[in-house]
PDB file of C-alpha atoms in Angstrom:
ATOM      1  CA  MET A   1      67.422 155.671  46.741  1.00  0.00           C
ATOM      2  CA  SER A   2      69.091 156.259  43.399  1.00  0.00           C
ATOM      3  CA  THR A   3      72.849 156.743  43.479  1.00  0.00           C
ATOM      4  CA  LYS A   4      72.914 158.569  40.142  1.00  0.00           C
ATOM      5  CA  ILE A   5      74.483 161.927  40.614  1.00  0.00           C
ATOM      6  CA  ARG A   6      72.441 164.931  39.504  1.00  0.00           C
ATOM      7  CA  VAL A   7      74.326 168.049  38.556  1.00  0.00           C
ATOM      8  CA  LEU A   8      72.980 171.456  37.493  1.00  0.00           C
ATOM      9  CA  ILE A   9      75.374 173.396  35.216  1.00  0.00           C
ATOM     10  CA  ALA A  10      74.529 177.079  35.067  1.00  0.00           C
ATOM     11  CA  LYS A  11      75.794 180.222  33.315  1.00  0.00           C
ATOM     12  CA  PRO A  12      74.698 183.139  35.564  1.00  0.00           C
ATOM     13  CA  GLY A  13      74.688 186.793  34.567  1.00  0.00           C
ATOM     14  CA  LEU A  14      75.435 188.281  31.180  1.00  0.00           C
ATOM     15  CA  ASP A  15      78.125 185.823  30.250  1.00  0.00           C
ATOM     16  CA  GLY A  16      77.284 184.391  26.838  1.00  0.00           C
ATOM     17  CA  HIS A  17      80.248 182.102  26.317  1.00  0.00           C
ATOM     18  CA  ASP A  18      78.988 178.612  26.980  1.00  0.00           C
ATOM     19  CA  ARG A  19      81.314 176.251  25.095  1.00  0.00           C
ATOM     20  CA  GLY A  20      83.159 175.138  28.217  1.00  0.00           C
ATOM     21  CA  ALA A  21      79.891 174.596  30.152  1.00  0.00           C
ATOM     22  CA  LYS A  22      78.547 172.458  27.339  1.00  0.00           C
ATOM     23  CA  VAL A  23      81.773 170.442  27.119  1.00  0.00           C
ATOM     24  CA  LEU A  24      81.652 169.885  30.861  1.00  0.00           C
ATOM     25  CA  ALA A  25      77.971 168.947  30.819  1.00  0.00           C
ATOM     26  CA  ARG A  26      78.633 166.366  28.099  1.00  0.00           C
ATOM     27  CA  THR A  27      81.667 165.055  30.002  1.00  0.00           C
ATOM     28  CA  LEU A  28      79.761 164.652  33.205  1.00  0.00           C
ATOM     29  CA  ARG A  29      76.905 162.957  31.379  1.00  0.00           C
ATOM     30  CA  ASP A  30      79.373 160.526  29.693  1.00  0.00           C
ATOM     31  CA  ALA A  31      80.719 159.801  33.209  1.00  0.00           C
ATOM     32  CA  GLY A  32      77.240 158.504  34.211  1.00  0.00           C
ATOM     33  CA  MET A  33      75.782 161.610  35.818  1.00  0.00           C
ATOM     34  CA  GLU A  34      72.448 163.189  35.115  1.00  0.00           C
ATOM     35  CA  VAL A  35      73.146 166.755  33.960  1.00  0.00           C
ATOM     36  CA  ILE A  36      70.692 169.682  33.772  1.00  0.00           C
ATOM     37  CA  TYR A  37      72.076 172.559  31.720  1.00  0.00           C
ATOM     38  CA  THR A  38      70.211 175.845  32.340  1.00  0.00           C
ATOM     39  CA  GLY A  39      71.568 177.663  29.312  1.00  0.00           C
ATOM     40  CA  ILE A  40      73.125 181.150  29.293  1.00  0.00           C
ATOM     41  CA  ARG A  41      72.192 184.368  31.023  1.00  0.00           C
ATOM     42  CA  ARG A  42      70.274 182.926  33.965  1.00  0.00           C
ATOM     43  CA  THR A  43      69.581 184.886  37.087  1.00  0.00           C
ATOM     44  CA  PRO A  44      70.686 183.627  40.493  1.00  0.00           C
ATOM     45  CA  GLU A  45      66.983 183.161  41.347  1.00  0.00           C
ATOM     46  CA  GLU A  46      66.416 180.981  38.273  1.00  0.00           C
ATOM     47  CA  ILE A  47      69.477 178.896  39.039  1.00  0.00           C
ATOM     48  CA  VAL A  48      68.528 178.247  42.729  1.00  0.00           C
ATOM     49  CA  GLU A  49      64.935 177.509  41.813  1.00  0.00           C
ATOM     50  CA  ALA A  50      66.019 175.040  39.100  1.00  0.00           C
ATOM     51  CA  ALA A  51      68.434 173.323  41.487  1.00  0.00           C
ATOM     52  CA  ILE A  52      65.768 172.891  44.107  1.00  0.00           C
ATOM     53  CA  GLN A  53      63.090 171.715  41.627  1.00  0.00           C
ATOM     54  CA  GLU A  54      65.486 169.267  39.993  1.00  0.00           C
ATOM     55  CA  ASP A  55      66.731 167.953  43.391  1.00  0.00           C
ATOM     56  CA  VAL A  56      70.359 168.196  42.310  1.00  0.00           C
ATOM     57  CA  ASP A  57      73.375 166.989  44.277  1.00  0.00           C
ATOM     58  CA  LEU A  58      75.580 169.811  43.118  1.00  0.00           C
ATOM     59  CA  ILE A  59      75.495 173.139  41.246  1.00  0.00           C
ATOM     60  CA  GLY A  60      78.317 173.911  38.860  1.00  0.00           C
ATOM     61  CA  LEU A  61      78.630 177.571  37.952  1.00  0.00           C
ATOM     62  CA  SER A  62      80.548 178.744  34.879  1.00  0.00           C
ATOM     63  CA  ILE A  63      81.462 182.394  34.917  1.00  0.00           C
ATOM     64  CA  LEU A  64      83.766 184.207  32.553  1.00  0.00           C
ATOM     65  CA  SER A  65      82.369 187.696  32.899  1.00  0.00           C
ATOM     66  CA  GLY A  66      84.388 188.837  35.961  1.00  0.00           C
ATOM     67  CA  ALA A  67      81.185 189.039  38.100  1.00  0.00           C
ATOM     68  CA  HIS A  68      81.947 185.847  40.002  1.00  0.00           C
ATOM     69  CA  LYS A  69      82.079 187.256  43.477  1.00  0.00           C
ATOM     70  CA  LYS A  70      78.768 189.110  43.237  1.00  0.00           C
ATOM     71  CA  LEU A  71      76.970 186.215  41.486  1.00  0.00           C
ATOM     72  CA  CYS A  72      78.314 183.529  43.761  1.00  0.00           C
ATOM     73  CA  LYS A  73      77.371 185.495  46.866  1.00  0.00           C
ATOM     74  CA  LYS A  74      73.820 186.026  45.637  1.00  0.00           C
ATOM     75  CA  ILE A  75      73.396 182.337  44.745  1.00  0.00           C
ATOM     76  CA  LEU A  76      74.820 181.116  48.031  1.00  0.00           C
ATOM     77  CA  ASN A  77      72.607 183.576  49.935  1.00  0.00           C
ATOM     78  CA  LEU A  78      69.501 182.396  48.063  1.00  0.00           C
ATOM     79  CA  LEU A  79      70.364 178.772  48.762  1.00  0.00           C
ATOM     80  CA  LYS A  80      70.684 179.595  52.471  1.00  0.00           C
ATOM     81  CA  GLU A  81      67.402 181.515  52.463  1.00  0.00           C
ATOM     82  CA  LYS A  82      65.607 178.520  50.915  1.00  0.00           C
ATOM     83  CA  GLU A  83      67.384 176.159  53.351  1.00  0.00           C
ATOM     84  CA  ALA A  84      68.797 174.218  50.355  1.00  0.00           C
ATOM     85  CA  ASP A  85      71.990 172.428  51.307  1.00  0.00           C
ATOM     86  CA  ILE A  86      73.407 172.077  47.807  1.00  0.00           C
ATOM     87  CA  PRO A  87      77.153 172.362  47.258  1.00  0.00           C
ATOM     88  CA  VAL A  88      78.301 174.908  44.628  1.00  0.00           C
ATOM     89  CA  THR A  89      81.378 174.662  42.464  1.00  0.00           C
ATOM     90  CA  LEU A  90      82.757 177.362  40.197  1.00  0.00           C
ATOM     91  CA  GLY A  91      84.703 177.289  36.962  1.00  0.00           C
ATOM     92  CA  GLY A  92      85.994 179.952  34.690  1.00  0.00           C
ATOM     93  CA  ILE A  93      88.466 182.786  34.554  1.00  0.00           C
ATOM     94  CA  ILE A  94      88.895 183.289  38.280  1.00  0.00           C
ATOM     95  CA  PRO A  95      91.767 185.441  39.476  1.00  0.00           C
ATOM     96  CA  GLU A  96      93.960 183.582  41.951  1.00  0.00           C
ATOM     97  CA  GLU A  97      93.536 186.337  44.540  1.00  0.00           C
ATOM     98  CA  ASP A  98      89.756 185.873  44.521  1.00  0.00           C
ATOM     99  CA  ILE A  99      89.788 182.152  45.330  1.00  0.00           C
ATOM    100  CA  PRO A 100      90.239 182.399  49.156  1.00  0.00           C
ATOM    101  CA  GLU A 101      87.281 184.847  49.384  1.00  0.00           C
ATOM    102  CA  LEU A 102      85.075 182.626  47.207  1.00  0.00           C
ATOM    103  CA  LYS A 103      85.895 179.535  49.297  1.00  0.00           C
ATOM    104  CA  GLU A 104      85.222 181.432  52.490  1.00  0.00           C
ATOM    105  CA  MET A 105      81.898 182.477  50.995  1.00  0.00           C
ATOM    106  CA  GLY A 106      81.000 178.836  50.570  1.00  0.00           C
ATOM    107  CA  ILE A 107      82.111 177.775  47.103  1.00  0.00           C
ATOM    108  CA  ILE A 108      83.266 174.180  47.692  1.00  0.00           C
ATOM    109  CA  GLU A 109      85.613 173.864  44.712  1.00  0.00           C
ATOM    110  CA  ILE A 110      87.019 176.257  42.044  1.00  0.00           C
ATOM    111  CA  PHE A 111      88.187 175.060  38.634  1.00  0.00           C
ATOM    112  CA  THR A 112      90.411 177.362  36.711  1.00  0.00           C
ATOM    113  CA  PRO A 113      91.665 177.091  33.089  1.00  0.00           C
ATOM    114  CA  GLY A 114      93.887 174.090  32.664  1.00  0.00           C
ATOM    115  CA  THR A 115      92.020 171.813  35.099  1.00  0.00           C
ATOM    116  CA  SER A 116      91.595 168.490  33.368  1.00  0.00           C
ATOM    117  CA  LEU A 117      88.121 167.143  32.701  1.00  0.00           C
ATOM    118  CA  LYS A 118      89.166 163.953  34.473  1.00  0.00           C
ATOM    119  CA  GLU A 119      89.981 165.937  37.640  1.00  0.00           C
ATOM    120  CA  ILE A 120      86.670 167.793  37.454  1.00  0.00           C
ATOM    121  CA  VAL A 121      84.697 164.560  37.071  1.00  0.00           C
ATOM    122  CA  GLU A 122      86.492 162.953  40.068  1.00  0.00           C
ATOM    123  CA  LYS A 123      85.971 166.007  42.296  1.00  0.00           C
ATOM    124  CA  VAL A 124      82.305 166.346  41.341  1.00  0.00           C
ATOM    125  CA  LYS A 125      81.803 162.657  42.182  1.00  0.00           C
ATOM    126  CA  ASP A 126      83.518 163.026  45.541  1.00  0.00           C
ATOM    127  CA  ILE A 127      81.505 166.090  46.452  1.00  0.00           C
ATOM    128  CA  ALA A 128      78.211 164.696  45.340  1.00  0.00           C
ATOM    129  CA  MET A 129      78.730 161.241  46.827  1.00  0.00           C
ATOM    130  CA  GLY A 130      79.702 162.817  50.111  1.00  0.00           C
ATOM    131  CA  ARG A 131      76.249 164.472  50.067  1.00  0.00           C
ATOM    132  CA  LYS A 132      74.452 161.194  49.232  1.00  0.00           C
ATOM    133  CA  VAL A 133      75.922 159.272  52.201  1.00  0.00           C
TER     134      VAL A 133
END
């Protein structure tokens, strides 16, 4: 069994700003992870299908559009329907008051502006390695 962490970075919905997602993908790759970047404007169905096909250890969503609750709920529901036990993290412009609802929904970790790349790498490793045990 390979211990290399596989992460899918996805930009769901109509959000076209992907600089942060690309920086994160590169950072995770440089930290020794295998990163699959889906590109912008992916549907929840495309994201879930890619995550299952690629057998990833974690899905990282990047959402700046304000549609985070609706998109996360749809992605988490699709994962459940497909019986895919893949943890999901979220990064982007997320209002503080939305964080408890997102975590209750099933988002395992939320990264807001100002979170260091080092902290993201460490948390992604912890989450993914917890899944590999």
